[in-house]
Amino acid sequence: MRSYSLIAPAKINLYLEIIGDRPDGYHELAMILQSIDLADQIEVRSLSTDNIRVHCHHPQVPTDKSNLAYRAAELMATQFPDAFSNYGGVEITIKKQIPVAAGLAGGSTNAAAVLVGIDLLWHLGLTQSELEELGATLGSDVPFCIAGGTAIATGRGEQLAPLPNLAPIHLVLAKYRSLEVSTPWAYKTYRQQFGSTYIRDSDNLAARASAVHSGAIVKAILNQDAAEISQKLHNDLERVVLPAYPQVLQLRELFATQPGVLGTMMSGSGPTVFAIAQSLQLAEAIKLNVRQAIPDEDLELFVTRTTTHGIQIVPI
């Protein structure tokens, strides 16, 4: 049976600004998203039946319809019934490296890989834009995970404008395995605490959303200035997550004190915290120092770097 194996990179937020409420109930956002080398591997294989099956060794990853990868396959079957009838169902195997419930778009990038894999399996010939449009119906991060690289994201995060690829920047990521932060809770709590500052006029929302295009961090990205990027990191959700989750705050504060750290921030709604390091050697040293300071086996630490791509096919 035919199959494809795909690399599905995680992402971090270099910038996350909450602008206001949208008519659809979501928040209007201005973000800068960045792909990283930490990645899952997804195998998509044709089945002779009309079933969709998901396998994953990770105990926290569901294999039923609640898995976004399953829903991606289901979406393709609904959107392309003739191809589904002709080629049959799919078996999806997820080799998990991205930590679960980490604010790193692990579920979204798995779904993105399934969309790309089924497009290849069924010979659909979809463009990247068409795949991104499908992905947006599954979740706000899915379109970016397909494209990858460095991008400005506006709307609820699905409207993308690519930025020049960054030269590799070394990162250290930290996440408590058992700790989860609900994304809906984070945004709801932010609305409760800071909703009075929201822009209400829809025209002003659009104006504010476009303001990030001339922001200081975008200039730093254009200049390939890792030190300046590190100084301009920003995440509005830290205002509600850090006070409520002292372990996340502790990680952020510990990273900030490490030699060789250019900047540190929580990614997305957390609870992963990342640090930008001056070099790979210093990143490894930072990881070791944090492990010695917090010898808790529940704490996962990763050394990785930025990457320029989204979903990629593994050469056979």
Short mmCIF file of C-alpha atoms in Angstrom, two decimals:
data_model
loop_
_atom_site.label_atom_id
_atom_site.label_comp_id
_atom_site.label_asym_id
_atom_site.label_seq_id
_atom_site.Cartn_x
_atom_site.Cartn_y
_atom_site.Cartn_z
CA MET A 1 0.00 0.00 0.00
CA ARG A 2 1.15 3.53 -0.73
CA SER A 3 2.32 5.76 2.10
CA TYR A 4 4.05 9.04 2.80
CA SER A 5 6.16 10.05 5.77
CA LEU A 6 6.22 13.71 6.71
CA ILE A 7 8.09 15.94 9.15
CA ALA A 8 5.76 18.20 11.16
CA PRO A 9 7.66 21.01 12.95
CA ALA A 10 6.47 22.74 16.10
CA LYS A 11 6.12 26.52 16.29
CA ILE A 12 6.75 29.23 18.84
CA ASN A 13 5.37 32.75 19.09
CA LEU A 14 7.93 35.53 18.97
CA TYR A 15 5.15 38.08 19.39
CA LEU A 16 1.51 37.86 20.50
CA GLU A 17 -0.67 40.94 20.87
CA ILE A 18 -4.36 40.80 21.69
CA ILE A 19 -6.11 43.67 19.93
CA GLY A 20 -9.79 43.17 20.67
CA ASP A 21 -12.89 41.06 20.17
CA ARG A 22 -13.97 39.80 16.77
CA PRO A 23 -17.60 39.45 15.66
CA ASP A 24 -17.13 35.66 15.55
CA GLY A 25 -16.29 35.53 19.26
CA TYR A 26 -12.55 35.02 18.80
CA HIS A 27 -9.87 37.61 19.53
CA GLU A 28 -8.28 39.80 16.88
CA LEU A 29 -4.58 39.01 17.15
CA ALA A 30 -1.27 40.23 15.79
CA MET A 31 1.41 37.57 16.07
CA ILE A 32 4.77 36.57 14.71
CA LEU A 33 5.08 32.80 14.35
CA GLN A 34 8.28 30.82 13.94
CA SER A 35 8.86 27.17 13.00
CA ILE A 36 11.43 25.21 15.00
CA ASP A 37 13.36 21.98 14.41
CA LEU A 38 11.56 20.11 17.19
CA ALA A 39 9.15 18.00 15.14
CA ASP A 40 6.85 14.99 14.99
CA GLN A 41 6.98 12.44 12.19
CA ILE A 42 3.67 11.50 10.59
CA GLU A 43 3.09 8.50 8.35
CA VAL A 44 -0.05 8.52 6.20
CA ARG A 45 -0.85 5.17 4.59
CA SER A 46 -3.67 4.08 2.28
CA LEU A 47 -6.14 1.51 3.57
CA SER A 48 -8.21 -0.89 1.51
CA THR A 49 -11.24 -0.04 3.68
CA ASP A 50 -13.04 3.28 4.17
CA ASN A 51 -11.80 3.63 7.75
CA ILE A 52 -9.66 6.34 9.34
CA ARG A 53 -7.24 5.00 11.93
CA VAL A 54 -4.83 6.92 14.16
CA HIS A 55 -1.93 5.35 16.08
CA CYS A 56 0.41 7.06 18.55
CA HIS A 57 2.71 5.66 21.22
CA HIS A 58 2.27 8.73 23.47
CA PRO A 59 -0.26 8.02 26.26
CA GLN A 60 -1.60 11.61 26.26
CA VAL A 61 -2.44 11.61 22.54
CA PRO A 62 -5.99 10.45 21.74
CA THR A 63 -6.53 8.21 18.72
CA ASP A 64 -10.25 8.88 18.25
CA LYS A 65 -12.16 11.71 16.58
CA SER A 66 -10.95 14.18 19.19
CA ASN A 67 -7.48 14.04 17.59
CA LEU A 68 -6.98 16.91 15.15
CA ALA A 69 -5.12 14.58 12.77
CA TYR A 70 -8.19 12.34 12.62
CA ARG A 71 -10.38 15.39 11.97
CA ALA A 72 -8.03 16.47 9.16
CA ALA A 73 -8.49 13.11 7.43
CA GLU A 74 -12.23 13.29 8.00
CA LEU A 75 -12.28 16.77 6.45
CA MET A 76 -10.47 15.54 3.34
CA ALA A 77 -12.89 12.62 2.99
CA THR A 78 -15.84 15.04 3.22
CA GLN A 79 -14.37 17.61 0.85
CA PHE A 80 -13.20 15.06 -1.74
CA PRO A 81 -15.72 12.19 -1.61
CA ASP A 82 -14.82 10.85 -5.07
CA ALA A 83 -11.14 10.54 -4.14
CA PHE A 84 -12.08 8.98 -0.80
CA SER A 85 -14.29 6.46 -2.60
CA ASN A 86 -11.56 5.73 -5.13
CA TYR A 87 -8.52 5.49 -2.85
CA GLY A 88 -10.11 4.36 0.42
CA GLY A 89 -9.35 5.32 3.98
CA VAL A 90 -6.09 6.22 5.67
CA GLU A 91 -3.97 4.98 8.54
CA ILE A 92 -2.12 7.73 10.41
CA THR A 93 0.86 6.96 12.65
CA ILE A 94 2.18 9.78 14.82
CA LYS A 95 5.73 9.54 16.18
CA LYS A 96 5.56 12.16 18.90
CA GLN A 97 8.52 14.36 19.81
CA ILE A 98 6.71 17.66 20.42
CA PRO A 99 5.43 17.81 24.02
CA VAL A 100 1.66 17.56 24.40
CA ALA A 101 -0.50 20.53 25.43
CA ALA A 102 2.55 22.76 25.31
CA GLY A 103 1.54 25.83 23.28
CA LEU A 104 3.77 24.60 20.44
CA ALA A 105 1.01 23.69 17.94
CA GLY A 106 1.72 19.96 18.19
CA GLY A 107 -1.84 18.96 17.30
CA SER A 108 -2.08 21.58 14.57
CA THR A 109 1.14 20.53 12.87
CA ASN A 110 0.02 16.88 12.92
CA ALA A 111 -3.22 17.92 11.20
CA ALA A 112 -1.25 19.97 8.68
CA ALA A 113 0.88 16.92 7.84
CA VAL A 114 -2.23 14.78 7.33
CA LEU A 115 -3.69 17.35 4.90
CA VAL A 116 -0.44 17.39 2.90
CA GLY A 117 -0.09 13.59 3.04
CA ILE A 118 -3.63 12.87 1.84
CA ASP A 119 -3.26 15.44 -0.92
CA LEU A 120 -0.30 13.37 -2.14
CA LEU A 121 -1.92 9.97 -1.56
CA TRP A 122 -5.08 10.92 -3.45
CA HIS A 123 -3.30 12.85 -6.23
CA LEU A 124 -5.46 15.92 -5.54
CA GLY A 125 -2.86 18.46 -6.69
CA LEU A 126 -3.94 21.11 -4.20
CA THR A 127 -1.98 24.34 -3.95
CA GLN A 128 -0.46 25.49 -0.67
CA SER A 129 -3.12 28.21 -0.45
CA GLU A 130 -5.89 25.65 -0.91
CA LEU A 131 -4.39 23.44 1.79
CA GLU A 132 -4.09 26.43 4.13
CA GLU A 133 -7.73 27.35 3.50
CA LEU A 134 -8.78 23.83 4.45
CA GLY A 135 -6.50 23.93 7.47
CA ALA A 136 -8.06 27.15 8.74
CA THR A 137 -11.36 25.29 9.24
CA LEU A 138 -9.59 22.94 11.66
CA GLY A 139 -7.69 25.50 13.74
CA SER A 140 -5.98 28.87 13.60
CA ASP A 141 -2.43 27.44 13.72
CA VAL A 142 -2.89 24.83 10.97
CA PRO A 143 -2.32 27.17 7.97
CA PHE A 144 0.98 28.38 9.43
CA CYS A 145 2.10 24.83 10.21
CA ILE A 146 1.64 23.93 6.53
CA ALA A 147 3.75 26.87 5.31
CA GLY A 148 6.19 27.23 8.20
CA GLY A 149 9.17 29.56 8.35
CA THR A 150 8.61 33.02 9.83
CA ALA A 151 5.32 34.85 9.36
CA ILE A 152 3.06 37.59 10.63
CA ALA A 153 -0.35 36.18 11.57
CA THR A 154 -3.43 38.36 11.96
CA GLY A 155 -7.19 37.80 12.27
CA ARG A 156 -7.55 34.91 14.71
CA GLY A 157 -4.12 33.75 13.53
CA GLU A 158 -5.06 32.23 10.18
CA GLN A 159 -4.22 35.22 7.95
CA LEU A 160 -0.54 34.90 7.09
CA ALA A 161 2.06 37.22 5.60
CA PRO A 162 5.51 35.59 5.25
CA LEU A 163 8.64 37.27 6.53
CA PRO A 164 12.21 36.60 5.32
CA ASN A 165 13.62 33.36 6.69
CA LEU A 166 15.72 33.73 9.79
CA ALA A 167 19.24 32.39 9.98
CA PRO A 168 19.22 29.57 12.56
CA ILE A 169 18.71 30.80 16.12
CA HIS A 170 19.39 28.33 18.94
CA LEU A 171 16.70 27.79 21.55
CA VAL A 172 16.13 25.99 24.84
CA LEU A 173 12.55 24.94 25.61
CA ALA A 174 11.19 23.95 29.01
CA LYS A 175 7.83 22.39 29.79
CA TYR A 176 6.47 20.45 32.77
CA ARG A 177 5.08 17.22 31.35
CA SER A 178 2.03 17.15 33.65
CA LEU A 179 1.25 20.87 33.41
CA GLU A 180 -1.37 22.11 30.97
CA VAL A 181 -2.81 25.59 30.41
CA SER A 182 -6.20 25.81 28.75
CA THR A 183 -6.03 28.18 25.78
CA PRO A 184 -9.75 29.11 26.07
CA TRP A 185 -9.18 29.85 29.78
CA ALA A 186 -6.19 32.07 29.01
CA TYR A 187 -8.06 34.17 26.45
CA LYS A 188 -11.24 34.32 28.55
CA THR A 189 -9.28 35.43 31.61
CA TYR A 190 -7.44 38.06 29.57
CA ARG A 191 -10.79 39.38 28.31
CA GLN A 192 -12.12 39.53 31.87
CA GLN A 193 -9.09 41.40 33.19
CA PHE A 194 -8.13 43.61 30.26
CA GLY A 195 -11.22 43.78 28.05
CA SER A 196 -11.70 47.44 28.91
CA THR A 197 -8.59 48.22 26.84
CA TYR A 198 -9.90 46.50 23.68
CA ILE A 199 -10.47 48.40 20.47
CA ARG A 200 -14.20 48.14 19.74
CA ASP A 201 -14.47 49.76 16.32
CA SER A 202 -13.90 47.21 13.52
CA ASP A 203 -12.00 49.74 11.39
CA ASN A 204 -9.66 50.46 14.28
CA LEU A 205 -9.21 46.72 14.79
CA ALA A 206 -7.91 46.42 11.25
CA ALA A 207 -5.65 49.41 11.72
CA ARG A 208 -4.20 48.05 14.95
CA ALA A 209 -3.73 44.59 13.41
CA SER A 210 -1.64 46.02 10.61
CA ALA A 211 0.50 48.05 13.01
CA VAL A 212 2.68 45.03 13.82
CA HIS A 213 4.03 45.18 10.26
CA SER A 214 6.11 48.22 11.21
CA GLY A 215 6.94 46.92 14.69
CA ALA A 216 10.42 46.86 16.11
CA ILE A 217 10.62 43.07 16.18
CA VAL A 218 9.78 42.88 12.46
CA LYS A 219 12.65 45.27 11.76
CA ALA A 220 14.93 43.08 13.86
CA ILE A 221 13.84 40.02 11.85
CA LEU A 222 14.47 41.87 8.59
CA ASN A 223 17.95 42.76 9.92
CA GLN A 224 18.59 39.15 11.06
CA ASP A 225 19.45 40.56 14.49
CA ALA A 226 18.93 37.78 17.04
CA ALA A 227 19.90 39.98 19.99
CA GLU A 228 17.37 42.66 19.00
CA ILE A 229 14.66 40.06 18.30
CA SER A 230 15.27 38.70 21.81
CA GLN A 231 14.75 42.14 23.35
CA LYS A 232 11.47 42.69 21.48
CA LEU A 233 9.75 39.40 22.41
CA HIS A 234 6.20 40.06 23.59
CA ASN A 235 3.25 37.91 24.70
CA ASP A 236 0.12 39.49 26.17
CA LEU A 237 -1.03 36.15 27.60
CA GLU A 238 1.87 36.16 30.06
CA ARG A 239 -0.13 38.79 31.98
CA VAL A 240 -2.68 36.16 33.02
CA VAL A 241 -0.78 32.87 32.80
CA LEU A 242 2.34 33.76 34.82
CA PRO A 243 0.45 34.91 37.95
CA ALA A 244 -1.76 31.80 37.84
CA TYR A 245 1.00 29.27 37.13
CA PRO A 246 4.04 29.84 39.37
CA GLN A 247 5.98 26.97 37.74
CA VAL A 248 5.85 28.78 34.39
CA LEU A 249 6.95 32.02 36.03
CA GLN A 250 9.81 30.19 37.77
CA LEU A 251 11.06 28.81 34.46
CA ARG A 252 10.94 32.24 32.83
CA GLU A 253 12.81 33.85 35.72
CA LEU A 254 15.40 31.07 35.81
CA PHE A 255 16.06 31.34 32.07
CA ALA A 256 16.50 35.10 32.41
CA THR A 257 19.39 34.64 34.85
CA GLN A 258 21.36 32.18 32.71
CA PRO A 259 24.60 33.27 30.98
CA GLY A 260 24.20 33.26 27.23
CA VAL A 261 20.43 33.89 27.22
CA LEU A 262 19.52 36.76 24.89
CA GLY A 263 15.82 36.72 25.76
CA THR A 264 13.08 34.49 27.16
CA MET A 265 9.29 34.22 26.90
CA MET A 266 6.30 31.89 27.20
CA SER A 267 5.09 30.55 23.86
CA GLY A 268 1.41 31.02 23.00
CA SER A 269 -0.84 30.27 25.96
CA GLY A 270 1.92 28.20 27.53
CA PRO A 271 3.03 26.43 29.51
CA THR A 272 6.24 26.07 27.43
CA VAL A 273 8.89 28.72 28.06
CA PHE A 274 11.72 29.24 25.60
CA ALA A 275 15.07 31.01 25.78
CA ILE A 276 17.05 32.34 22.85
CA ALA A 277 20.71 31.40 23.24
CA GLN A 278 23.81 33.01 21.76
CA SER A 279 25.08 29.66 20.40
CA LEU A 280 24.43 25.94 20.37
CA GLN A 281 27.18 25.42 22.95
CA LEU A 282 25.57 27.94 25.31
CA ALA A 283 22.12 26.43 24.69
CA GLU A 284 23.42 23.05 25.87
CA ALA A 285 24.97 24.71 28.92
CA ILE A 286 21.71 26.52 29.71
CA LYS A 287 19.79 23.25 29.50
CA LEU A 288 22.26 21.61 31.90
CA ASN A 289 22.08 24.54 34.35
CA VAL A 290 18.28 24.51 34.41
CA ARG A 291 18.25 20.75 34.90
CA GLN A 292 20.59 21.11 37.86
CA ALA A 293 18.50 23.93 39.33
CA ILE A 294 15.23 21.98 38.87
CA PRO A 295 15.99 18.23 39.05
CA ASP A 296 12.28 17.40 38.71
CA GLU A 297 11.79 14.45 36.32
CA ASP A 298 8.48 16.02 35.25
CA LEU A 299 10.38 18.89 33.62
CA GLU A 300 11.15 18.33 29.93
CA LEU A 301 13.99 20.31 28.35
CA PHE A 302 14.84 20.56 24.67
CA VAL A 303 17.60 22.21 22.67
CA THR A 304 16.45 23.12 19.18
CA ARG A 305 16.68 25.93 16.65
CA THR A 306 14.55 27.92 14.27
CA THR A 307 13.85 26.44 10.87
CA THR A 308 12.68 27.79 7.53
CA HIS A 309 10.06 25.22 6.58
CA GLY A 310 6.71 23.78 7.51
CA ILE A 311 5.55 20.29 6.53
CA GLN A 312 8.19 18.35 4.60
CA ILE A 313 8.15 14.95 2.91
CA VAL A 314 10.74 12.49 4.20
CA PRO A 315 12.79 11.22 1.23
CA ILE A 316 12.55 7.47 0.72
#
